[in-house]
Coordinates of C-alpha atoms in Angstrom, one line a residue:
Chain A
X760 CA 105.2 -118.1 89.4
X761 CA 106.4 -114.7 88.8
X762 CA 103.4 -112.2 89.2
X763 CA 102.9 -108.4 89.6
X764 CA 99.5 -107.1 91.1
X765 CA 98.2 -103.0 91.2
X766 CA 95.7 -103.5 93.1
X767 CA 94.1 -100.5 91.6
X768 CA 92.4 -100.5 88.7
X769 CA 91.8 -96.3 88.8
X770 CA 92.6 -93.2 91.3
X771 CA 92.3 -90.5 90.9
X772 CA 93.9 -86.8 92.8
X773 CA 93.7 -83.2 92.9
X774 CA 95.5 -81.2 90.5
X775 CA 99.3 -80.0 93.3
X776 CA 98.1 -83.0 95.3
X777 CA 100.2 -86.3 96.2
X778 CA 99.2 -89.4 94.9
X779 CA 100.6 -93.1 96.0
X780 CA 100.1 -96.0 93.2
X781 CA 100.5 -99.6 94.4
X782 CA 102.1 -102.5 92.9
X783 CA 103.4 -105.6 94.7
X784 CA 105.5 -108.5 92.9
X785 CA 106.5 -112.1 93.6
X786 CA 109.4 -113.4 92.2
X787 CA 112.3 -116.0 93.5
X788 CA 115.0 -114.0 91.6
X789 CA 117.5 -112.2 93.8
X790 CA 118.7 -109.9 90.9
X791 CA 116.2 -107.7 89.1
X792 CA 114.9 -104.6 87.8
X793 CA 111.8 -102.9 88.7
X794 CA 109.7 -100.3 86.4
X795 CA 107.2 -97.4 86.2
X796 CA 105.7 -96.4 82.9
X797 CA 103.5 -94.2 81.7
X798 CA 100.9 -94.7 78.8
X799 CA 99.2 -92.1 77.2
X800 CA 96.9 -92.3 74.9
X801 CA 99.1 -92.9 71.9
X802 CA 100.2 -96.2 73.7
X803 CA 103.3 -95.2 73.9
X804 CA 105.1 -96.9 77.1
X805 CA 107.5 -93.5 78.6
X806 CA 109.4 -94.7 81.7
X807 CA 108.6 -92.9 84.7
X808 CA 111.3 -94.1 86.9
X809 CA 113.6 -97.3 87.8
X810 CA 115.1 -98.7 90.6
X811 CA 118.0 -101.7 90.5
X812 CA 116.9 -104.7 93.0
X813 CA 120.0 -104.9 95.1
X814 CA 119.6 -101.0 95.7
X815 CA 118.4 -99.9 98.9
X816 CA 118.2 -96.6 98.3
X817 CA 114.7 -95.4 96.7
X818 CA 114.9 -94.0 93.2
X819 CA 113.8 -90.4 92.3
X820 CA 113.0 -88.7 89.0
X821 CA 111.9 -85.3 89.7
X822 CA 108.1 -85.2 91.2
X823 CA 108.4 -89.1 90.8
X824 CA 109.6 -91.2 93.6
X825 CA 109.4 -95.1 94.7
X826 CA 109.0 -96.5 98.0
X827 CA 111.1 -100.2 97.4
X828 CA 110.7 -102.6 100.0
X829 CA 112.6 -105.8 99.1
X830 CA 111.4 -107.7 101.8
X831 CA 107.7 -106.8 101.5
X832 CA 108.4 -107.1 97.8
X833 CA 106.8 -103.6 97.6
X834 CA 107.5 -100.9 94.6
X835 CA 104.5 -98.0 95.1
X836 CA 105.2 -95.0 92.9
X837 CA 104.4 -92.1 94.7
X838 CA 103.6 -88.7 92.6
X839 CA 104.1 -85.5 94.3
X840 CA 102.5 -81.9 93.3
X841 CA 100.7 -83.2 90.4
X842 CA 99.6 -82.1 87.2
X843 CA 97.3 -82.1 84.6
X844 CA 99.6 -84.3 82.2
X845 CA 100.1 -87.1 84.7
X846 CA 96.7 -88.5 83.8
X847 CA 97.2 -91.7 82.0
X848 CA 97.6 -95.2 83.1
X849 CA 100.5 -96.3 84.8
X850 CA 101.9 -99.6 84.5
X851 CA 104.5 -101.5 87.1
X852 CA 107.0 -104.0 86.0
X853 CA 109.9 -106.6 87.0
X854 CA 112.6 -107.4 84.6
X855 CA 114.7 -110.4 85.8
X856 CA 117.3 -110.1 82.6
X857 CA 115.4 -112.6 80.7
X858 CA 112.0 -111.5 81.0
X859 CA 109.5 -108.8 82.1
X860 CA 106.5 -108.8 84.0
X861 CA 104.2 -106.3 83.9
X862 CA 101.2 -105.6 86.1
X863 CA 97.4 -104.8 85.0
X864 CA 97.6 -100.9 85.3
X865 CA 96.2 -98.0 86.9
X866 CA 94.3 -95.2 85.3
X867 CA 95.5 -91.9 86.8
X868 CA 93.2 -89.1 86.4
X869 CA 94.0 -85.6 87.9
X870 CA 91.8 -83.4 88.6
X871 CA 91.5 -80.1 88.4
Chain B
X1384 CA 93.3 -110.8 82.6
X1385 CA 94.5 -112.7 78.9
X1386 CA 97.6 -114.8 79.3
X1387 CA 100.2 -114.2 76.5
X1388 CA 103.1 -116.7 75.5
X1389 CA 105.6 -115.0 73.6
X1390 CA 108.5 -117.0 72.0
X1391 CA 111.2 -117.0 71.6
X1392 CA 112.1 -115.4 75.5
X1393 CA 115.9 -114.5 73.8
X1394 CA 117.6 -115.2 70.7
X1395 CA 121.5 -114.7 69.1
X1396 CA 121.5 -113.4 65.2
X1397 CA 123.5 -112.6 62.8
X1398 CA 123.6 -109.3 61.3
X1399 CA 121.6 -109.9 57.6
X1400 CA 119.5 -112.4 59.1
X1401 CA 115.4 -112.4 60.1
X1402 CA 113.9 -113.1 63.2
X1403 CA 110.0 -114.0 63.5
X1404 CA 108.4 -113.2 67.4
X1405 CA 105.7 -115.0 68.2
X1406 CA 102.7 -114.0 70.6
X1407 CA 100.0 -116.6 71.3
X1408 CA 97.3 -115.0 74.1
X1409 CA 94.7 -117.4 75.3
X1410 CA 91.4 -115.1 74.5
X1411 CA 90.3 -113.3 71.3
X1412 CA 91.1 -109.6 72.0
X1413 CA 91.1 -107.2 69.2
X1414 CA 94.2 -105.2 69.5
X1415 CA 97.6 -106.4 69.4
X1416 CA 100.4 -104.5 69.8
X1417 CA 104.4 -104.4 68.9
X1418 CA 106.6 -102.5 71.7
X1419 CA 110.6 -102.0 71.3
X1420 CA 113.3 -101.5 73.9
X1421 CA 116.4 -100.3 73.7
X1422 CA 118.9 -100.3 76.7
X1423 CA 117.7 -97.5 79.0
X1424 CA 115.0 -96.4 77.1
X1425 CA 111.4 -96.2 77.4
X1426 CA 109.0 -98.8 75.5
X1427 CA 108.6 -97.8 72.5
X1428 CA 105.2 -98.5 70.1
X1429 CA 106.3 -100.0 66.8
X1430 CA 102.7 -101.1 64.9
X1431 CA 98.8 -101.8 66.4
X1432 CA 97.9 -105.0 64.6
X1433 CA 93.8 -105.6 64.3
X1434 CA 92.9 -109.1 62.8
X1435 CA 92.0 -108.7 59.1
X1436 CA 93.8 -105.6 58.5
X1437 CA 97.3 -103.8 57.5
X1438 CA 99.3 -103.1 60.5
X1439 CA 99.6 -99.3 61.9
X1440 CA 102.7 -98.2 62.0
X1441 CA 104.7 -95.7 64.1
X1442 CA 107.0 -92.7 62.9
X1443 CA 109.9 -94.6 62.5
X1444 CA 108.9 -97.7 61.6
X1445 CA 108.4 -99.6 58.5
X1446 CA 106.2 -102.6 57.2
X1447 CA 109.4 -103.7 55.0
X1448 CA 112.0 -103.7 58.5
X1449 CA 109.0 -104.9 60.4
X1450 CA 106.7 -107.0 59.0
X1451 CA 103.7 -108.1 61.2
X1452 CA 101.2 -111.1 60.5
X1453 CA 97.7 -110.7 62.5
X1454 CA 96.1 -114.1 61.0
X1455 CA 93.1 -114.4 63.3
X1456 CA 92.3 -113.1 67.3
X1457 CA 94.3 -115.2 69.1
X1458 CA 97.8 -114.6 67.4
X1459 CA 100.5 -112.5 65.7
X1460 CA 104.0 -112.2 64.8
X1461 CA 106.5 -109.8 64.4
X1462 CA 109.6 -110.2 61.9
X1463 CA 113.0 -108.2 62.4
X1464 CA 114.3 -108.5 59.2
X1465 CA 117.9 -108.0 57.6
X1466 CA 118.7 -107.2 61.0
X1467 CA 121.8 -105.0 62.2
X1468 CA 123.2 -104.5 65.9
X1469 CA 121.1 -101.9 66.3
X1470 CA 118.3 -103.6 66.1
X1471 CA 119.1 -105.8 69.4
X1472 CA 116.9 -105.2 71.6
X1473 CA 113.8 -106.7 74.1
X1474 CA 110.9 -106.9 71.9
X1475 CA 107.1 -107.4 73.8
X1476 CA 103.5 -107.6 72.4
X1477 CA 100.6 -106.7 74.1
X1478 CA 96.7 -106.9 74.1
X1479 CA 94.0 -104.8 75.1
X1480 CA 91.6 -106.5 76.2
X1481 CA 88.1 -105.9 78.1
X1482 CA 89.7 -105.3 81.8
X1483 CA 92.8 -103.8 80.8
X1484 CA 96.3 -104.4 79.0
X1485 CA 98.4 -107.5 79.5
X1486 CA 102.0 -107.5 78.4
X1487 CA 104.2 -110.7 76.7
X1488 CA 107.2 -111.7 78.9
X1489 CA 109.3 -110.2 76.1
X1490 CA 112.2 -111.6 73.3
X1491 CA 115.6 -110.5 74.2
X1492 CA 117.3 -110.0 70.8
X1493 CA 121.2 -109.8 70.0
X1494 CA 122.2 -109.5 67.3
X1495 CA 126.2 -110.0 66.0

């Protein structure tokens, strides 16, 4: 089975601090796309960043940045110098072309 | 977390033609709701569907393009009528339910 686990239901991070979100996947596909987004409270779904499967180098998008390991089947989102408008809950995904799996979420507060 | 089947995972339609989604999840939650992507892009929210009442819409969306059904707790559909090319996309549902969001595996629409 095809399953992605944040294994943190809430964090939560000063205001100019880093923060490090979790997710870990299983899947058998070789080929695939992984996903952060964002949701607000408008439950609108903005993507945060997204890295190709048979990349090795980590994506970047500003103060967002992944740490992919393939192997480990590892995709943490880590969020540098942050700010009051990150807070919302932060969703990871796997695409595999067909179909997407998302995980359970993590509400993001910052502090500050 | 609830367990959603969405069907169909991907379809092929002609331009002119409608296409009903399905989304079965396996608890009553409350909240539906009716996500669009396009290549690239971020989710975007097309309707909130509640049981016993008109779907919410988004800016940009309409009930006559998108018609949504929200028969009882368990269930809802989403239509894509008269579609056009631009309207191929992946299509997802999702529920809110009382320990977080869970997401459909998605319909991947083409249409020709």
């Amino acid at each position: 089975a095809q399953t992605v686990t944040q294994s943190q239901p809430e964090m939560s991070v000063q205001e100019a601090e880093t923060v490090t979100l979790s997710c870990t996947y299983d899947t058998s596909e070789s080929n695939y796309y992984l996903f952060w987004y964002k949701q607000p409270p408008s439950r609108q779904m903005i993507l945060v960043i997204r890295q190709e499967a048979y990349k090795q180098q980590n994506a970047t998008e500003n103060r967002f940045s992944v740490n992919f390991q393939k192997a480990a089947k590892s995709f943490s989102l880590k969020i540098s110098d942050s700010q009051l408008g990150d807070t919302a809950m932060y969703f990871c995904a796997f695409f595999t072309g067909n179909q997407f799996y998302f995980g359970t979420g993590t509400s993001l507060t910052v502090i500050p | 977390s609830a367990v959603i089947s969405q069907k169909p995972s991907r379809d092929i339609c002609q331009r002119g033609t409608s296409l009903t989604i399905q989304c079965q999840v396996d608890s009553q939650v409350t909240m539906m709701f009716w996500y669009r992507q396009q290549p690239g892009q971020s989710l975007t929210l097309i309707a909130t569907a509640n049981q016993g009442s008109e779907a919410t819409y988004e800016s940009g969306f309409v009930i006559d393009k998108f018609p949504i059904s929200r028969p009882n707790l368990t269930f809802s559909t989403l239509t894509v009528s008269n579609m056009s090319p631009e309207d191929s996309s992946i299509y997802l549902c999702s529920v809110e339910g009382w320990n977080g969001y869970t997401f459909g595996s998605g319909t991947r629409l083409t249409v020709v």
